[in-house]
PDB file of C-alpha atoms in Angstrom:
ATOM      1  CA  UNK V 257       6.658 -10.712 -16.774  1.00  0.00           C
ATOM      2  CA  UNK V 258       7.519  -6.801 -16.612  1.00  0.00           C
ATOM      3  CA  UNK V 259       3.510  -5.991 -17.825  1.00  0.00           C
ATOM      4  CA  UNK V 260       2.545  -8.112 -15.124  1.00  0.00           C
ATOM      5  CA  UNK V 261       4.797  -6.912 -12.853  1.00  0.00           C
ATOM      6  CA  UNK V 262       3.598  -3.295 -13.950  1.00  0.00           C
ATOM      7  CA  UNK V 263       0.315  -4.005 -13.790  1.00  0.00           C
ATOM      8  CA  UNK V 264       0.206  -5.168 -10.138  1.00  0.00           C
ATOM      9  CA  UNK V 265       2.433  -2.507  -8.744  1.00  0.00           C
ATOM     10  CA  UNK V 266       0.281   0.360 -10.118  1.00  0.00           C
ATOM     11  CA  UNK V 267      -2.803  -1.721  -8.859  1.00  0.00           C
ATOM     12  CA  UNK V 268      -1.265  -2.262  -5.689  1.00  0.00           C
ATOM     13  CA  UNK V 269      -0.388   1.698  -5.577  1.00  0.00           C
ATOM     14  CA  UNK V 270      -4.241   2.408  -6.520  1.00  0.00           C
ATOM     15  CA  UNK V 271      -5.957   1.031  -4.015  1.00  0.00           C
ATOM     16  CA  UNK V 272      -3.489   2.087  -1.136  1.00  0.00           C
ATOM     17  CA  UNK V 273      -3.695   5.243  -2.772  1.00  0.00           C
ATOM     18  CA  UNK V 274      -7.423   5.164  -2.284  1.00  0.00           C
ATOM     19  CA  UNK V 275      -8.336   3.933   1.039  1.00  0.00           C
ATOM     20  CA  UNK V 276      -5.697   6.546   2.189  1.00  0.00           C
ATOM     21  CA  UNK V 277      -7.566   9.314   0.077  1.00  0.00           C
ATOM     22  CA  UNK V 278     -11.025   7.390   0.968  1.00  0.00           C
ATOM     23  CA  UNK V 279     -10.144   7.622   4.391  1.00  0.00           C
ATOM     24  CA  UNK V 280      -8.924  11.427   5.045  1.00  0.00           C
ATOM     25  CA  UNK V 281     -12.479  12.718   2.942  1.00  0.00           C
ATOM     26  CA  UNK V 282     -15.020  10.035   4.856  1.00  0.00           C
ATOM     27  CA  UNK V 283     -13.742  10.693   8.268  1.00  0.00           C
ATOM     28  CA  UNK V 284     -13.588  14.373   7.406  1.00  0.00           C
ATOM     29  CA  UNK V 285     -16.840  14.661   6.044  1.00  0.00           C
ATOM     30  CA  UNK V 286     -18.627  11.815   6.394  1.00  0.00           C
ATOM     31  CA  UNK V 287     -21.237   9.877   8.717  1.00  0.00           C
ATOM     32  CA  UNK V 288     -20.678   7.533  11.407  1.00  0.00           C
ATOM     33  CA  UNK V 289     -22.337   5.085   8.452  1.00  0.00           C
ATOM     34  CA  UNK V 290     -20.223   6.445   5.843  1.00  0.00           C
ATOM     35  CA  UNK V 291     -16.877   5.584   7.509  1.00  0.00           C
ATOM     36  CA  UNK V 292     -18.470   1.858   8.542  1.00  0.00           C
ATOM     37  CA  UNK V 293     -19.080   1.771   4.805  1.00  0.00           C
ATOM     38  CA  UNK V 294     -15.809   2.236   3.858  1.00  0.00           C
ATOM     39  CA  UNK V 295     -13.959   0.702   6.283  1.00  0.00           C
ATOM     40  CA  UNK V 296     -16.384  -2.583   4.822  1.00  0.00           C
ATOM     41  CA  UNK V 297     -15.571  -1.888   1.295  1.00  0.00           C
ATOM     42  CA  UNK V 298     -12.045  -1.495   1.924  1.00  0.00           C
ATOM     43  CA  UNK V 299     -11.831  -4.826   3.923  1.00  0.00           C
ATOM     44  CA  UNK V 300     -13.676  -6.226   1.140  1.00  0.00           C
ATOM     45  CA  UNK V 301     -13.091  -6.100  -1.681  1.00  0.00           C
ATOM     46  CA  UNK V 302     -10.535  -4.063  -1.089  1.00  0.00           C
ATOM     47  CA  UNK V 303      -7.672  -6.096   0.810  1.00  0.00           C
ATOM     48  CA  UNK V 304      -8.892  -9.231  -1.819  1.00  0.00           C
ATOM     49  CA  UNK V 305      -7.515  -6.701  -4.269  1.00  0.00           C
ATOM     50  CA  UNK V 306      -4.604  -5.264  -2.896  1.00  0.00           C
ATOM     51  CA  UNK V 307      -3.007  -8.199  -1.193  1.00  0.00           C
ATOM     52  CA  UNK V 308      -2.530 -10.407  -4.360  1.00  0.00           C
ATOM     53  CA  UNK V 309      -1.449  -7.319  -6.196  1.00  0.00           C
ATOM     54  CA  UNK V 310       1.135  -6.866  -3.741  1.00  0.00           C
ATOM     55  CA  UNK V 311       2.042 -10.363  -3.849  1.00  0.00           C
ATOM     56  CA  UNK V 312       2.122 -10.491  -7.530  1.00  0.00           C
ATOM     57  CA  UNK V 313       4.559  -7.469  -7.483  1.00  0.00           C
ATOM     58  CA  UNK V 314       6.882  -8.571  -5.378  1.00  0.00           C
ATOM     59  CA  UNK V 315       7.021 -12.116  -6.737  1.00  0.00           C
ATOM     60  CA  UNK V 316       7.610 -10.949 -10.529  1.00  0.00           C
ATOM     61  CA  UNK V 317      10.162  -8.189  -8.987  1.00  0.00           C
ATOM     62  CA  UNK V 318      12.077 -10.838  -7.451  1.00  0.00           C
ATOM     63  CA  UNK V 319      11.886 -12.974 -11.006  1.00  0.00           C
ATOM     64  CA  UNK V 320      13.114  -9.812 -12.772  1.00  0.00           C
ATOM     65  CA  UNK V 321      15.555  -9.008 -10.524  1.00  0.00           C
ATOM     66  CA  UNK V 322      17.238 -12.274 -10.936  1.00  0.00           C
ATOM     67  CA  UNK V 323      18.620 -11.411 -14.177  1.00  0.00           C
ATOM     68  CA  UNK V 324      19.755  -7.695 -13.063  1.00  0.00           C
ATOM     69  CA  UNK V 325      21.766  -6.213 -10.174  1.00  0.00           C
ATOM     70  CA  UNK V 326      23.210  -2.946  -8.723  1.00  0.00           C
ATOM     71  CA  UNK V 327      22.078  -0.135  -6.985  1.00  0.00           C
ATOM     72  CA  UNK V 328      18.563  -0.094  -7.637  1.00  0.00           C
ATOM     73  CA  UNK V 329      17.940  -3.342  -7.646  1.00  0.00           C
ATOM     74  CA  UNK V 330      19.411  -3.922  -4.094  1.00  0.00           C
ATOM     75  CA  UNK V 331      17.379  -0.490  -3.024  1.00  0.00           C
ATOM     76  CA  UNK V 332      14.591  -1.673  -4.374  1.00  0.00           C
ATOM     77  CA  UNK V 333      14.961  -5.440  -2.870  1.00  0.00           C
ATOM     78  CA  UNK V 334      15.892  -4.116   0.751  1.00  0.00           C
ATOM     79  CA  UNK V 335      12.342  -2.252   0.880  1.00  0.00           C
ATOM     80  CA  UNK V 336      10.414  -4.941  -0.557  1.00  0.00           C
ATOM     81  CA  UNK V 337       9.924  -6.689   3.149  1.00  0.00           C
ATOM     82  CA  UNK V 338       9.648  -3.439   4.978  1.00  0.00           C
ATOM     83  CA  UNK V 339       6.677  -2.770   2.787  1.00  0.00           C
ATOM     84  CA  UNK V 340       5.062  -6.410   3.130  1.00  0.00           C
ATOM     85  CA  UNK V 341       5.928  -6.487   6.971  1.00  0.00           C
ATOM     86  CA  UNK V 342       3.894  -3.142   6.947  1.00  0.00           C
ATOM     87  CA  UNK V 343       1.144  -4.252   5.087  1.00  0.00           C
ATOM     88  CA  UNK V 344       0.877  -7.993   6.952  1.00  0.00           C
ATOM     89  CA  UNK V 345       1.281  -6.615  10.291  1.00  0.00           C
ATOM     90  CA  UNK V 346      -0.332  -3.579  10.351  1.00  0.00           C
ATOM     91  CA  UNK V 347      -2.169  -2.485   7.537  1.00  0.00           C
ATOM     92  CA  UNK V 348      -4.304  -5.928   7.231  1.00  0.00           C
ATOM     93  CA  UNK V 349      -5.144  -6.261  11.142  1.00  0.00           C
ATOM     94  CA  UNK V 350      -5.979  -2.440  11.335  1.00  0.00           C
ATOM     95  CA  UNK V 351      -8.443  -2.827   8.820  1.00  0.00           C
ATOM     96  CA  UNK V 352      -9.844  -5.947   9.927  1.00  0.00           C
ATOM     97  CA  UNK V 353     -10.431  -4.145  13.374  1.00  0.00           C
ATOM     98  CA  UNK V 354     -11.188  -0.664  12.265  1.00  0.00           C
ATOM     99  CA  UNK V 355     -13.952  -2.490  10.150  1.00  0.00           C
ATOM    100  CA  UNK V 356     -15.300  -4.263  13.273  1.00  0.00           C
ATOM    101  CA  UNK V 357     -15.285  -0.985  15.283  1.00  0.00           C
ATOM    102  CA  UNK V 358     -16.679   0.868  12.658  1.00  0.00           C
ATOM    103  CA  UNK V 359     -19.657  -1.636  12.258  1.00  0.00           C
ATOM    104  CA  UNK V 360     -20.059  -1.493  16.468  1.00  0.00           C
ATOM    105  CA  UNK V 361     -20.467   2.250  15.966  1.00  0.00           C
ATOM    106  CA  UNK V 362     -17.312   2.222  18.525  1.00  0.00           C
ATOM    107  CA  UNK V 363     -15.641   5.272  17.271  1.00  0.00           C
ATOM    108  CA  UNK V 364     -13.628   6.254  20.491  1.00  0.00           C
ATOM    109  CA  UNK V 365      -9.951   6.800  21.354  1.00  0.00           C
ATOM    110  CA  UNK V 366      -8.734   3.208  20.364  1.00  0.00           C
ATOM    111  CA  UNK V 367     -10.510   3.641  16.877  1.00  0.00           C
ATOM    112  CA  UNK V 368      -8.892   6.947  16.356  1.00  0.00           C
ATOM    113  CA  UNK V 369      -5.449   6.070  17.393  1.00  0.00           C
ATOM    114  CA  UNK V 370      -5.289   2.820  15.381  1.00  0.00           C
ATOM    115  CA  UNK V 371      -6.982   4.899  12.031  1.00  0.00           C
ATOM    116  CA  UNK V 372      -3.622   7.149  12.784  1.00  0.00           C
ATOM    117  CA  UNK V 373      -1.848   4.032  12.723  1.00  0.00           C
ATOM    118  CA  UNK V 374      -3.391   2.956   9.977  1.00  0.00           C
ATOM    119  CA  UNK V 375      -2.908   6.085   7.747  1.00  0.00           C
ATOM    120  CA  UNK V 376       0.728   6.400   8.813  1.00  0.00           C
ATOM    121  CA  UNK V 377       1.412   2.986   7.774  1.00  0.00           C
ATOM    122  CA  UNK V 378      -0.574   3.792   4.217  1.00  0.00           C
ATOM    123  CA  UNK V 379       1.436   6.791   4.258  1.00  0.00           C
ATOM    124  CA  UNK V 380       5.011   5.104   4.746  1.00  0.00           C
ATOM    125  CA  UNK V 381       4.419   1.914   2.209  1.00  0.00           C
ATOM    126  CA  UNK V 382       3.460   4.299  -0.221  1.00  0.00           C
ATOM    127  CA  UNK V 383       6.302   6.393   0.078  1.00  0.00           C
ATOM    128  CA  UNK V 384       8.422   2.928  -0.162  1.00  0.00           C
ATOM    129  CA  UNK V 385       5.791   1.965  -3.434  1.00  0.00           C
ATOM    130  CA  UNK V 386       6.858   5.222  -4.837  1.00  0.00           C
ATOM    131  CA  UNK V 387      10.625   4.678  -4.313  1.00  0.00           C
ATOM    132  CA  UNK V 388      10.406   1.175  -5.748  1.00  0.00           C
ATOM    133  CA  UNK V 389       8.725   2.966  -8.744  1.00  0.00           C
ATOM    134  CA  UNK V 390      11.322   4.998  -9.529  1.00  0.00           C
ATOM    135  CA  UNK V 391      13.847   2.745  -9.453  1.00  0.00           C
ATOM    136  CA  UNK V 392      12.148   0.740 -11.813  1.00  0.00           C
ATOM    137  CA  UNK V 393      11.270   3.492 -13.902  1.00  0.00           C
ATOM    138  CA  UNK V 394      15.442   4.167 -13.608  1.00  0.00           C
ATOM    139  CA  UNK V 395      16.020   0.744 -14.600  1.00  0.00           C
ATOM    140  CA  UNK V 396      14.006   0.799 -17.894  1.00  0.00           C
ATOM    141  CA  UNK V 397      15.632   4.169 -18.404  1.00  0.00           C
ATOM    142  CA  UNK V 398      12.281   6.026 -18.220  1.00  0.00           C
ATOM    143  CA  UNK V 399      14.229   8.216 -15.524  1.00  0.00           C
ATOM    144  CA  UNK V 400      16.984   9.692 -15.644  1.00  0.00           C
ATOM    145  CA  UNK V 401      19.245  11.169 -12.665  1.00  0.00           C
ATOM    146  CA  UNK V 402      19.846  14.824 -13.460  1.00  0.00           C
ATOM    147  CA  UNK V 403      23.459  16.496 -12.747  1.00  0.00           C
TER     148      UNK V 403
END
């Protein structure tokens, strides 16, 4: 259960990791096609990848957990729904309609301010990922606190 649980959270971390990236370089740099291109791949495959990673993360973190407590395990189960609220609410339905704007060729205000949306909310669940991470990595006494 802890590969598997492993395995999904850095595969979960990897793809938010990359549309984020993907994002910043292609709206940067890139072509009105380029970002309708990406905001396509990142719909699909890309949220057929990350959501059942996500899922399978927190569903074998909540097995594990159920054998362990203290600190870290309550830290790490209090963010678990802020970071699925995030990606259900937000993250899914901004890509769904960033990707439909993007195909239109409709890259005004409303696309830009729901792209910031979008990146912030990247930006916060992987700061939460990256918490969770550590605590785990605490847990199997990869990490240690300093003095």
């Amino acid at each position: 259960m802890l590969i598997l649980h492993r395995f999904a959270a850095f595969i979960a971390v990897l793809c938010i990791a990359t549309f984020f990236s993907a994002t910043i370089l292609v709206e940067l740099l890139g072509t009105g096609e380029s970002i309708a291109i990406l905001k396509s791949l990142i719909v699909w495959p890309g949220l057929f990848i990350l959501v059942p990673s996500i899922a399978l993360t927190g569903g074998s973190g909540f097995a594990l957990a159920k054998s362990r407590s203290g600190q870290w395990v309550r830290q790490k189960k209090k963010r678990m729904p802020f970071i699925a609220a995030n990606g259900i609410l937000v993250l899914i339905p901004c890509a769904v309609f960033l990707n439909c704007w993007a195909f239109a060729g409709t890259f005004d205000t409303h696309f830009y301010i729901v792209q910031g949306v979008e990146l912030l909310a990247g930006a916060i669940n992987l700061i939460l990922m990256g918490l969770n991470m550590r605590d785990g990595f605490r847990m199997s006494g990869k990490f240690r606190r300093s003095a």
